[in-house]
Short mmCIF file of C-alpha atoms (C1' of nucleotides) in Angstrom, two decimals:
data_model
loop_
_atom_site.label_atom_id
_atom_site.label_comp_id
_atom_site.label_asym_id
_atom_site.label_seq_id
_atom_site.Cartn_x
_atom_site.Cartn_y
_atom_site.Cartn_z
CA MET A 1 -2.66 42.84 26.51
CA LYS A 2 -3.82 40.22 29.16
CA THR A 3 -1.53 37.46 30.09
CA ARG A 4 -3.85 35.06 29.18
CA ASP A 5 -4.27 36.25 25.67
CA LYS A 6 -0.38 36.76 25.36
CA ILE A 7 0.03 32.86 26.33
CA LEU A 8 -2.49 31.98 23.48
CA LEU A 9 -0.81 34.40 21.04
CA SER A 10 2.72 33.20 21.84
CA SER A 11 1.58 29.49 21.97
CA LEU A 12 0.06 29.75 18.35
CA GLU A 13 3.21 31.43 17.15
CA LEU A 14 5.62 28.94 18.58
CA PHE A 15 3.50 26.13 17.60
CA ASN A 16 3.21 27.27 14.03
CA GLU A 17 7.12 27.83 13.75
CA ARG A 18 8.28 24.91 15.39
CA GLY A 19 5.58 22.38 15.72
CA GLU A 20 3.38 21.69 18.85
CA ARG A 21 5.57 18.54 19.51
CA ASN A 22 8.63 20.69 19.88
CA ILE A 23 7.22 23.30 22.08
CA THR A 24 6.74 22.71 25.80
CA THR A 25 4.72 24.89 28.30
CA ASN A 26 8.17 25.98 29.58
CA HIS A 27 9.09 27.35 26.19
CA ILE A 28 5.81 29.22 25.89
CA ALA A 29 6.46 30.63 29.51
CA GLY A 30 10.18 31.45 28.65
CA HIS A 31 9.30 33.16 25.40
CA LEU A 32 6.91 35.51 27.34
CA ALA A 33 9.42 35.76 30.16
CA ILE A 34 6.61 34.59 32.69
CA SER A 35 6.93 31.95 35.14
CA PRO A 36 5.40 28.27 34.43
CA GLY A 37 3.48 28.83 37.51
CA ASN A 38 2.11 31.85 35.88
CA LEU A 39 1.11 30.01 32.81
CA TYR A 40 -0.47 27.33 34.77
CA TYR A 41 -2.48 29.84 36.78
CA HIS A 42 -4.21 30.84 33.39
CA PHE A 43 -4.46 27.32 31.83
CA ARG A 44 -5.01 23.85 33.40
CA ASN A 45 -2.65 22.31 30.99
CA LYS A 46 -1.02 22.43 27.55
CA SER A 47 -4.47 20.66 26.18
CA ASP A 48 -6.35 23.59 27.27
CA ILE A 49 -4.20 26.12 25.36
CA ILE A 50 -4.69 24.20 22.30
CA TYR A 51 -8.15 23.74 22.67
CA GLU A 52 -8.82 27.29 23.02
CA ILE A 53 -6.62 28.16 19.99
CA PHE A 54 -8.80 25.61 18.13
CA LEU A 55 -11.98 27.31 19.16
CA GLU A 56 -10.71 30.52 17.40
CA TYR A 57 -9.63 28.74 14.47
CA GLU A 58 -13.14 27.04 14.28
CA LYS A 59 -14.75 30.44 14.69
CA LEU A 60 -12.57 31.97 11.98
CA VAL A 61 -13.32 29.25 9.36
CA ASP A 62 -17.09 29.08 10.32
CA PHE A 63 -17.18 32.83 9.83
CA TYR A 64 -15.71 32.63 6.37
CA LEU A 65 -17.57 29.57 5.27
CA ASP A 66 -20.90 31.17 5.93
CA ILE A 67 -22.53 30.65 2.52
CA PRO A 68 -25.27 33.23 1.93
CA GLU A 69 -28.82 31.63 1.01
CA ASP A 70 -30.53 34.65 -0.32
CA ARG A 71 -28.29 35.40 -3.27
CA ALA A 72 -26.53 33.52 -6.12
CA ILE A 73 -22.80 32.98 -5.96
CA THR A 74 -20.13 34.58 -7.99
CA LEU A 75 -16.69 33.64 -8.97
CA GLU A 76 -15.43 36.44 -6.79
CA ASP A 77 -17.20 34.60 -3.75
CA LEU A 78 -15.51 31.42 -4.82
CA THR A 79 -12.18 33.22 -4.71
CA PHE A 80 -12.96 34.70 -1.35
CA TYR A 81 -13.84 31.23 0.09
CA LEU A 82 -10.61 29.68 -1.26
CA GLU A 83 -8.40 32.58 -0.18
CA SER A 84 -9.92 32.53 3.29
CA VAL A 85 -9.62 28.94 3.85
CA PHE A 86 -6.11 28.76 3.01
CA ASP A 87 -5.67 32.01 5.07
CA GLY A 88 -7.16 30.28 8.02
CA LEU A 89 -5.03 27.13 7.39
CA TRP A 90 -1.97 29.25 7.31
CA SER A 91 -2.67 31.18 10.62
CA TYR A 92 -3.22 27.96 12.43
CA ARG A 93 -1.02 25.66 10.38
CA PHE A 94 0.36 23.91 13.39
CA PHE A 95 -3.05 22.48 13.99
CA HIS A 96 -3.22 19.95 11.15
CA ARG A 97 0.51 18.88 11.51
CA ASP A 98 -0.12 17.00 14.80
CA LEU A 99 -3.85 16.68 14.48
CA GLU A 100 -4.02 12.92 15.16
CA TYR A 101 -1.91 13.26 18.31
CA LEU A 102 -4.00 16.29 19.44
CA LEU A 103 -7.37 14.56 18.95
CA ASP A 104 -6.13 11.52 20.74
CA SER A 105 -5.19 13.58 23.80
CA ASP A 106 -8.41 15.53 24.19
CA ARG A 107 -11.90 14.18 23.71
CA ARG A 108 -13.67 17.68 23.54
CA LEU A 109 -11.30 18.50 20.67
CA ARG A 110 -11.93 15.24 19.04
CA GLN A 111 -15.66 15.75 19.22
CA ASP A 112 -15.62 19.27 18.21
CA TYR A 113 -13.13 18.68 15.32
CA ARG A 114 -15.45 16.05 13.97
CA GLU A 115 -18.24 18.36 13.83
CA PHE A 116 -16.00 21.14 12.40
CA THR A 117 -14.86 18.94 9.62
CA ASN A 118 -18.64 18.08 8.90
CA ARG A 119 -19.60 21.54 8.77
CA CYS A 120 -16.86 22.40 6.30
CA LEU A 121 -17.81 19.32 4.05
CA ALA A 122 -21.45 20.72 4.04
CA ALA A 123 -20.05 24.12 3.21
CA ILE A 124 -18.02 22.88 0.32
CA SER A 125 -20.92 20.76 -0.96
CA ARG A 126 -23.16 23.82 -0.67
CA ILE A 127 -20.79 25.76 -2.53
CA PHE A 128 -20.76 23.29 -5.50
CA GLU A 129 -24.60 23.50 -5.38
CA LYS A 130 -24.55 27.12 -5.63
CA LEU A 131 -21.91 27.24 -8.21
CA ALA A 132 -24.16 24.94 -10.39
CA GLU A 133 -27.25 27.24 -9.64
CA ALA A 134 -25.04 30.17 -10.90
CA GLY A 135 -24.31 28.34 -14.11
CA ILE A 136 -20.54 28.16 -13.37
CA ILE A 137 -20.29 24.47 -13.08
CA GLN A 138 -22.76 21.69 -14.14
CA PRO A 139 -25.17 20.27 -11.81
CA GLN A 140 -23.94 17.15 -10.12
CA PRO A 141 -25.94 14.11 -8.55
CA ASP A 142 -25.80 14.32 -4.77
CA GLU A 143 -23.62 11.26 -4.54
CA LEU A 144 -20.82 12.74 -6.80
CA ARG A 145 -21.18 16.18 -5.17
CA SER A 146 -20.50 14.68 -1.78
CA ALA A 147 -17.53 12.47 -2.93
CA MET A 148 -16.05 15.57 -4.65
CA SER A 149 -16.42 17.80 -1.70
CA LEU A 150 -14.54 15.28 0.22
CA ASN A 151 -11.81 15.22 -2.39
CA VAL A 152 -11.64 18.95 -2.16
CA TRP A 153 -11.39 18.84 1.61
CA LEU A 154 -8.69 16.33 1.49
CA VAL A 155 -6.71 18.29 -1.09
CA ILE A 156 -6.96 21.48 1.05
CA THR A 157 -6.03 19.90 4.18
CA ASN A 158 -3.27 17.85 2.89
CA TRP A 159 -1.58 20.48 0.65
CA MET A 160 0.40 22.01 3.35
CA ALA A 161 1.90 18.74 4.56
CA PHE A 162 2.79 18.09 0.93
CA LEU A 163 4.71 21.20 0.58
CA LYS A 164 6.63 20.88 3.82
CA THR A 165 7.49 17.13 3.24
CA ALA A 166 7.81 16.43 -0.38
CA HIS A 167 8.33 19.82 -2.14
CA ALA A 168 11.68 21.18 -3.04
CA LEU A 169 11.88 23.20 0.27
CA GLU A 170 15.53 23.45 1.09
CA GLU A 171 16.68 23.62 4.57
CA SER A 172 16.58 27.30 5.23
CA ALA A 173 13.59 28.03 2.94
CA SER A 174 10.42 27.94 5.06
CA LEU A 175 6.86 27.83 3.74
CA THR A 176 5.30 31.01 2.81
CA LEU A 177 1.51 31.95 2.46
CA ASN A 178 1.92 32.43 -1.30
CA GLU A 179 3.11 28.93 -1.78
CA LEU A 180 0.36 27.60 0.49
CA LYS A 181 -2.13 29.35 -1.70
CA GLN A 182 -0.91 27.42 -4.77
CA GLY A 183 -3.14 24.75 -3.10
CA ILE A 184 -5.91 26.75 -4.83
CA TYR A 185 -4.48 25.64 -8.11
CA GLN A 186 -4.78 22.02 -7.06
CA VAL A 187 -8.39 22.71 -5.90
CA LEU A 188 -9.43 24.40 -8.95
CA THR A 189 -7.88 21.59 -10.98
CA LEU A 190 -10.72 19.36 -9.38
CA GLU A 191 -13.31 21.53 -10.81
CA ILE A 192 -11.97 21.75 -14.46
CA PRO A 193 -14.17 19.11 -16.13
CA TYR A 194 -17.24 20.36 -14.70
CA LEU A 195 -16.91 23.88 -15.74
CA THR A 196 -19.70 25.26 -18.08
CA PRO A 197 -18.36 26.71 -21.35
CA GLU A 198 -19.54 30.22 -20.39
CA TYR A 199 -17.32 30.26 -17.33
CA ARG A 200 -14.50 27.93 -18.40
CA GLU A 201 -12.08 30.83 -19.60
CA ARG A 202 -12.53 32.86 -16.49
CA VAL A 203 -12.05 29.98 -13.99
CA MET A 204 -9.11 28.82 -15.91
CA ALA A 205 -7.76 32.35 -15.88
CA LEU A 206 -8.16 32.40 -12.15
CA ARG A 207 -6.50 29.03 -11.66
CA GLU A 208 -3.57 30.24 -13.62
CA LYS A 209 -3.10 32.84 -11.06
CA TYR A 210 -2.21 30.27 -8.55
CA ARG A 211 -0.10 28.03 -10.68
CA PRO A 212 3.03 26.96 -8.78
CA ARG A 213 6.28 28.54 -10.02
CA LEU A 214 9.24 26.33 -10.47
CA PRO A 215 11.98 27.19 -7.89
CA GLU A 216 14.22 28.14 -10.73
CA ALA A 217 11.82 30.43 -12.33
CA ALA A 218 11.21 32.19 -8.90
CA GLU A 219 14.90 32.37 -8.57
CA MET A 220 15.52 33.86 -11.96
CA GLU A 221 12.93 36.28 -11.46
CA GLY A 222 14.36 37.47 -8.08
CA GLU A 223 17.65 37.65 -9.95
CA ALA A 224 16.21 40.07 -12.52
CA LEU A 225 14.68 42.01 -9.76
CA ARG A 226 18.02 42.41 -8.13
CA LYS A 227 19.70 43.26 -11.29
CA LYS A 228 16.95 45.86 -11.95
CA GLY A 229 17.24 47.41 -8.47
CA MET W 1 14.30 -14.60 14.10
CA LYS W 2 17.40 -12.17 14.74
CA THR W 3 16.91 -9.78 17.37
CA ARG W 4 17.42 -6.96 14.92
CA ASP W 5 14.47 -7.90 12.99
CA LYS W 6 12.41 -8.52 15.91
CA ILE W 7 13.12 -5.01 16.82
CA LEU W 8 12.09 -3.51 13.60
CA LEU W 9 9.04 -5.79 13.57
CA SER W 10 8.00 -4.60 16.96
CA SER W 11 8.52 -1.20 16.41
CA LEU W 12 6.28 -1.12 13.30
CA GLU W 13 3.61 -2.97 15.12
CA LEU W 14 3.67 -0.71 18.22
CA PHE W 15 4.01 2.52 16.02
CA ASN W 16 1.08 1.69 13.99
CA GLU W 17 -1.11 0.70 16.90
CA ARG W 18 -0.37 3.82 19.08
CA GLY W 19 1.58 6.19 17.14
CA GLU W 20 5.29 6.79 17.05
CA ARG W 21 5.05 9.66 19.30
CA ASN W 22 3.66 7.38 22.15
CA ILE W 23 6.02 4.63 21.53
CA THR W 24 9.64 4.90 23.08
CA THR W 25 12.50 2.82 23.00
CA ASN W 26 12.04 1.35 26.32
CA HIS W 27 8.39 0.27 25.33
CA ILE W 28 9.77 -1.40 22.32
CA ALA W 29 12.43 -3.18 24.38
CA GLY W 30 9.77 -4.07 27.04
CA HIS W 31 7.45 -5.36 24.48
CA LEU W 32 10.13 -7.79 23.27
CA ALA W 33 11.39 -8.46 26.73
CA ILE W 34 14.80 -7.42 25.99
CA SER W 35 16.77 -4.69 27.65
CA PRO W 36 17.37 -1.06 26.28
CA GLY W 37 20.93 -1.85 26.12
CA ASN W 38 20.15 -4.77 23.77
CA LEU W 39 18.07 -2.34 21.52
CA TYR W 40 20.84 0.10 21.55
CA TYR W 41 23.34 -2.36 20.58
CA HIS W 42 21.46 -3.16 17.43
CA PHE W 43 20.45 0.60 16.36
CA ARG W 44 22.06 3.73 17.32
CA ASN W 45 18.88 5.64 18.20
CA LYS W 46 15.21 5.55 17.61
CA SER W 47 15.59 7.65 14.10
CA ASP W 48 17.48 4.57 12.76
CA ILE W 49 14.90 2.17 13.52
CA ILE W 50 12.32 4.51 11.86
CA TYR W 51 14.57 5.11 8.88
CA GLU W 52 15.00 1.40 8.38
CA ILE W 53 11.33 0.70 8.71
CA PHE W 54 10.98 3.59 5.87
CA LEU W 55 13.28 1.74 3.62
CA GLU W 56 11.13 -1.36 3.72
CA TYR W 57 8.16 0.72 2.99
CA GLU W 58 9.74 2.56 0.15
CA LYS W 59 11.05 -1.14 -1.37
CA LEU W 60 7.36 -2.21 -1.07
CA VAL W 61 5.69 0.71 -2.82
CA ASP W 62 8.46 0.85 -5.38
CA PHE W 63 7.86 -2.52 -6.25
CA TYR W 64 4.29 -2.48 -6.54
CA LEU W 65 4.51 0.92 -8.63
CA ASP W 66 6.59 -0.60 -11.28
CA ILE W 67 4.82 0.26 -14.39
CA PRO W 68 5.45 -2.18 -17.25
CA GLU W 69 6.68 -0.35 -20.39
CA ASP W 70 6.20 -3.18 -22.83
CA ARG W 71 2.51 -3.71 -22.77
CA ALA W 72 -0.75 -1.93 -22.39
CA ILE W 73 -2.45 -1.29 -19.03
CA THR W 74 -5.72 -2.91 -18.09
CA LEU W 75 -8.39 -2.14 -15.60
CA GLU W 76 -7.10 -4.92 -13.49
CA ASP W 77 -3.73 -3.40 -13.44
CA LEU W 78 -5.36 -0.20 -12.05
CA THR W 79 -7.20 -2.19 -9.46
CA PHE W 80 -3.91 -3.78 -8.31
CA TYR W 81 -2.14 -0.60 -8.11
CA LEU W 82 -4.72 1.11 -5.98
CA GLU W 83 -5.08 -2.09 -3.84
CA SER W 84 -1.34 -2.26 -3.50
CA VAL W 85 -0.83 1.26 -2.41
CA PHE W 86 -3.47 1.01 0.13
CA ASP W 87 -2.13 -1.97 1.54
CA GLY W 88 1.27 -0.37 1.82
CA LEU W 89 -0.34 2.62 3.45
CA TRP W 90 -1.97 0.19 5.81
CA SER W 91 1.10 -1.90 6.78
CA TYR W 92 3.04 1.51 7.61
CA ARG W 93 0.28 3.55 8.48
CA PHE W 94 2.30 5.07 11.47
CA PHE W 95 4.44 6.91 8.97
CA HIS W 96 2.24 9.45 7.62
CA ARG W 97 0.67 10.26 10.91
CA ASP W 98 4.09 11.86 12.33
CA LEU W 99 5.67 12.52 8.91
CA GLU W 100 6.48 16.11 9.37
CA TYR W 101 8.13 15.44 12.70
CA LEU W 102 9.96 12.40 11.54
CA LEU W 103 11.36 14.23 8.38
CA ASP W 104 12.56 17.24 10.66
CA SER W 105 14.35 14.72 12.93
CA ASP W 106 16.32 13.00 10.12
CA ARG W 107 17.88 14.50 7.11
CA ARG W 108 18.27 11.21 5.35
CA LEU W 109 14.68 10.34 5.82
CA ARG W 110 13.88 13.80 4.52
CA GLN W 111 15.76 13.55 1.33
CA ASP W 112 14.95 9.98 0.76
CA TYR W 113 11.18 10.69 1.27
CA ARG W 114 11.15 13.61 -1.03
CA GLU W 115 12.56 11.47 -3.82
CA PHE W 116 10.07 8.78 -2.83
CA THR W 117 7.25 11.13 -3.35
CA ASN W 118 8.52 12.22 -6.83
CA ARG W 119 8.87 8.69 -7.85
CA CYS W 120 5.22 7.99 -6.65
CA LEU W 121 4.12 11.13 -8.59
CA ALA W 122 5.69 10.06 -11.71
CA ALA W 123 4.34 6.69 -11.41
CA ILE W 124 0.81 7.92 -10.93
CA SER W 125 1.31 10.26 -13.97
CA ARG W 126 2.67 7.43 -15.79
CA ILE W 127 -0.55 5.30 -15.06
CA PHE W 128 -2.63 8.07 -16.24
CA GLU W 129 -0.72 8.20 -19.40
CA LYS W 130 -1.14 4.38 -20.11
CA LEU W 131 -4.77 4.60 -19.27
CA ALA W 132 -5.14 7.14 -21.90
CA GLU W 133 -3.17 4.86 -24.26
CA ALA W 134 -5.34 1.91 -23.37
CA GLY W 135 -8.36 4.02 -24.05
CA ILE W 136 -9.75 3.91 -20.46
CA ILE W 137 -9.66 7.72 -20.06
CA GLN W 138 -9.18 10.51 -22.40
CA PRO W 139 -5.79 11.85 -22.98
CA GLN W 140 -4.76 14.94 -21.23
CA PRO W 141 -2.31 17.72 -21.45
CA ASP W 142 0.85 17.20 -19.41
CA GLU W 143 0.16 20.16 -17.26
CA LEU W 144 -3.29 18.73 -16.26
CA ARG W 145 -2.08 15.26 -16.01
CA SER W 146 0.62 16.51 -13.33
CA ALA W 147 -1.94 18.41 -11.45
CA MET W 148 -4.38 15.49 -11.32
CA SER W 149 -1.68 13.10 -10.29
CA LEU W 150 -0.74 15.34 -7.45
CA ASN W 151 -4.27 15.54 -6.37
CA VAL W 152 -4.58 11.71 -6.38
CA TRP W 153 -1.31 11.59 -4.21
CA LEU W 154 -3.13 14.07 -1.88
CA VAL W 155 -6.24 12.10 -1.57
CA ILE W 156 -4.24 8.90 -1.06
CA THR W 157 -1.94 10.08 1.59
CA ASN W 158 -4.56 11.93 3.39
CA TRP W 159 -7.54 9.59 3.34
CA MET W 160 -6.46 7.68 6.57
CA ALA W 161 -5.97 10.92 8.57
CA PHE W 162 -9.47 11.93 7.36
CA LEU W 163 -10.93 8.54 8.66
CA LYS W 164 -9.05 8.66 11.88
CA THR W 165 -9.97 12.35 12.70
CA ALA W 166 -13.30 13.15 11.18
CA HIS W 167 -15.11 9.95 10.48
CA ALA W 168 -17.53 8.49 12.81
CA LEU W 169 -15.01 6.26 14.45
CA GLU W 170 -16.05 5.71 18.00
CA GLU W 171 -13.81 5.20 20.85
CA SER W 172 -13.41 1.65 20.63
CA ALA W 173 -13.78 0.98 17.00
CA SER W 174 -10.39 1.32 15.41
CA LEU W 175 -9.65 1.65 11.67
CA THR W 176 -9.87 -1.41 9.42
CA LEU W 177 -8.20 -2.11 6.21
CA ASN W 178 -11.34 -2.42 4.56
CA GLU W 179 -12.36 1.24 5.65
CA LEU W 180 -9.04 2.54 4.46
CA LYS W 181 -9.63 0.86 1.06
CA GLN W 182 -12.86 3.10 0.70
CA GLY W 183 -10.04 5.53 -0.34
CA ILE W 184 -10.05 3.93 -3.65
CA TYR W 185 -13.68 5.16 -4.08
CA GLN W 186 -12.44 8.62 -3.75
CA VAL W 187 -9.54 8.31 -5.92
CA LEU W 188 -11.82 6.87 -8.59
CA THR W 189 -14.07 9.80 -8.20
CA LEU W 190 -11.31 11.99 -9.58
CA GLU W 191 -11.23 10.17 -12.56
CA ILE W 192 -14.84 9.94 -13.50
CA PRO W 193 -14.93 12.95 -15.74
CA TYR W 194 -12.23 11.72 -17.97
CA LEU W 195 -13.57 8.06 -18.43
CA THR W 196 -14.13 7.01 -22.02
CA PRO W 197 -17.61 6.08 -22.89
CA GLU W 198 -16.29 2.51 -23.63
CA TYR W 199 -14.90 1.85 -20.15
CA ARG W 200 -17.22 4.18 -18.00
CA GLU W 201 -19.50 1.54 -17.01
CA ARG W 202 -16.81 -0.80 -15.90
CA VAL W 203 -14.89 1.72 -13.85
CA MET W 204 -18.02 2.98 -12.09
CA ALA W 205 -18.95 -0.54 -11.28
CA LEU W 206 -15.29 -1.12 -9.78
CA ARG W 207 -15.70 2.12 -7.86
CA GLU W 208 -19.11 0.92 -6.50
CA LYS W 209 -17.37 -1.83 -4.97
CA TYR W 210 -15.51 0.58 -2.66
CA ARG W 211 -18.16 2.93 -1.82
CA PRO W 212 -18.17 3.74 2.03
CA ARG W 213 -21.01 1.92 3.87
CA LEU W 214 -22.77 4.03 6.24
CA PRO W 215 -21.93 2.81 9.75
CA GLU W 216 -25.55 1.73 10.63
CA ALA W 217 -25.63 -0.31 7.43
CA ALA W 218 -22.50 -2.12 8.31
CA GLU W 219 -23.80 -2.62 11.75
CA MET W 220 -27.11 -4.12 10.44
CA GLU W 221 -25.08 -6.37 8.31
CA GLY W 222 -23.12 -7.52 11.34
CA GLU W 223 -26.36 -7.93 13.26
CA ALA W 224 -27.70 -10.12 10.09
CA LEU W 225 -24.67 -12.27 10.50
CA ARG W 226 -24.76 -12.88 14.15
CA LYS W 227 -28.58 -13.77 13.81
CA LYS W 228 -27.57 -16.26 11.01
CA GLY W 229 -24.57 -17.69 13.04
"C1'" DC K 1 41.11 -25.24 24.44
"C1'" DT K 2 41.76 -20.05 23.59
"C1'" DA K 3 40.97 -16.15 21.80
"C1'" DT K 4 37.76 -13.21 19.70
"C1'" DT K 5 33.65 -11.48 18.43
"C1'" DA K 6 28.73 -10.96 18.67
"C1'" DT K 7 25.16 -10.48 21.66
"C1'" DT K 8 22.70 -9.48 25.85
"C1'" DA K 9 21.25 -7.70 30.66
"C1'" DG K 10 20.41 -4.24 33.57
"C1'" DA K 11 21.69 -0.60 36.32
"C1'" DG K 12 22.42 3.92 35.68
"C1'" DT K 13 22.41 8.99 33.74
"C1'" DA K 14 21.45 13.59 32.08
"C1'" DT K 15 17.87 16.10 30.40
"C1'" DA K 16 13.34 17.32 29.46
"C1'" DT K 17 8.34 17.73 30.52
"C1'" DA K 18 4.17 18.58 32.42
"C1'" DC K 19 2.69 20.25 36.25
"C1'" DT K 20 2.41 21.97 41.60
"C1'" DC K 21 3.11 24.65 45.72
"C1'" DT K 22 4.10 28.56 48.41
"C1'" DA K 23 4.60 33.02 48.93
"C1'" DG K 24 4.11 36.67 47.66
"C1'" DT K 25 2.62 41.89 44.80
"C1'" DG K 26 -0.18 45.43 43.58
"C1'" DA K 27 -4.21 47.62 42.31
"C1'" DG K 28 -8.61 48.44 43.95
"C1'" DT K 29 -12.54 48.75 47.88
"C1'" DC K 30 -14.66 49.75 52.08
"C1'" DG E 1 -5.46 51.31 56.90
"C1'" DA E 2 -7.03 46.62 56.34
"C1'" DC E 3 -8.95 43.53 53.15
"C1'" DT E 4 -9.66 41.14 48.94
"C1'" DC E 5 -8.58 39.08 44.64
"C1'" DA E 6 -6.67 38.71 40.37
"C1'" DC E 7 -2.23 37.92 38.98
"C1'" DT E 8 2.67 36.54 39.25
"C1'" DA E 9 7.39 34.70 40.44
"C1'" DG E 10 10.27 30.88 41.09
"C1'" DA E 11 11.70 26.80 43.26
"C1'" DG E 12 10.49 22.12 43.25
"C1'" DT E 13 8.74 17.38 41.89
"C1'" DA E 14 7.49 13.03 39.80
"C1'" DT E 15 7.93 10.88 35.82
"C1'" DA E 16 9.49 9.90 31.32
"C1'" DT E 17 12.84 9.61 27.73
"C1'" DA E 18 16.54 8.63 24.96
"C1'" DC E 19 20.57 6.69 25.56
"C1'" DT E 20 25.22 5.02 28.05
"C1'" DC E 21 28.38 1.94 30.51
"C1'" DT E 22 29.91 -2.30 32.27
"C1'" DA E 23 30.12 -6.56 32.68
"C1'" DA E 24 28.78 -11.10 31.39
"C1'" DT E 25 27.28 -14.57 28.43
"C1'" DA E 26 26.88 -17.19 23.93
"C1'" DA E 27 28.75 -18.31 19.40
"C1'" DT E 28 32.43 -18.85 16.41
"C1'" DA E 29 37.26 -19.44 14.60
"C1'" DG E 30 41.80 -20.91 14.84
#
DNA sequence: CTATTATTAGAGTATATACTCTAGTGAGTC
DNA sequence: GACTCACTAGAGTATATACTCTAATAATAG
């Protein structure tokens, strides 16, 4: 693998683990056992590394949020969108943590991120529209649909911060992808009142799959597993 | 005013304006025209300053989110809660910006913040309960009420970040309290499907008051004002 | 007035951070 | 074998940052 790509990969990994603020260019170089000079041969500065990582993130999400125009949407599609978005959020989880600072330090990033958000909001809104067309949710007036899409976005982008700051995460226990995906439960909560009777059961069952387990329950389950094994 | 209090006040002001990450203890001392030594006489370190500011924030929100047990809740109460929460968010707006880093750097703060969040969630849930008792919204099963309260919290705490990162804020234009309070529109959006017919109109009217204005519209209004003046 | 305590100034320090500069190396080309 | 050129090492630098230390001054108590 090329040094340039290794830098991007290591940076992402370190940023995700310890936060962009806590990782310096020297850390990255050290982690790869290359010299700072080498790193700066490939990237003008730290911002450039972050910007390229963002471009990957953007590409990923844009790819997954490509809503088909030619066919109706299914519940499986919805699951796929939700899973994909949270997967993306997970893979680039450092990004939202220091978002404001990052955007303040890089104008390109600010501009691109703004457009990215708008595309995401449009995609969410489009999904709502198609869910209504498919008879999964009731149709909504434009204004309500926009506001709801925005709420979905707010819940999605803030769910991880909530887990990391407010949840019963003890010192050692770090966040897992599974916990993150409990955000899907929260998102589906938003849609409950709009579900059509025909689909209500099925969506509620889907939601149930992402219900957060109480830490004690999870522990007991682990206990049971250990006893079994 | 005591030097100690001046330090807290200036820190809050500078943090809010430029972000905690961008403000050093030397900046704070410089801004007050006191020496770093003086600042460190009053506070052991930067974390301590932040912690004390958090305690103020906590006290403020706890005070406003004290839900009366002895009487029914009104729509005016709801408005008051929402306004107060966003006022608090505004006054201590630096806090949520760098939340994760701050909690990582200070165990006390992490612990206290966790409890704080839980109190807030409980208060929101309690408000929903009393809104149902008052016949403003339909009663909900416990599980749904919890999930909805959490969504309200996620929307509230992430609204500012959304405005700062994704909204059409141009370079110079900085966030205003009024824009922030458009978050109330988003929160009330969550409640729409649960409103009782008796209160529906009134809540929708309340919500309308916080509807975001398009930048052009706001500008035109400003234009009109300038022409008048 | 004296002794003590609270407060302050200001120079100073250890470390970190982002980044630069110079001197290469090694693989391929003519 | 000379040359190019992408790539790399590693020492070095300017600045920032959080924080310390000493000495001095104001405030207060006995």
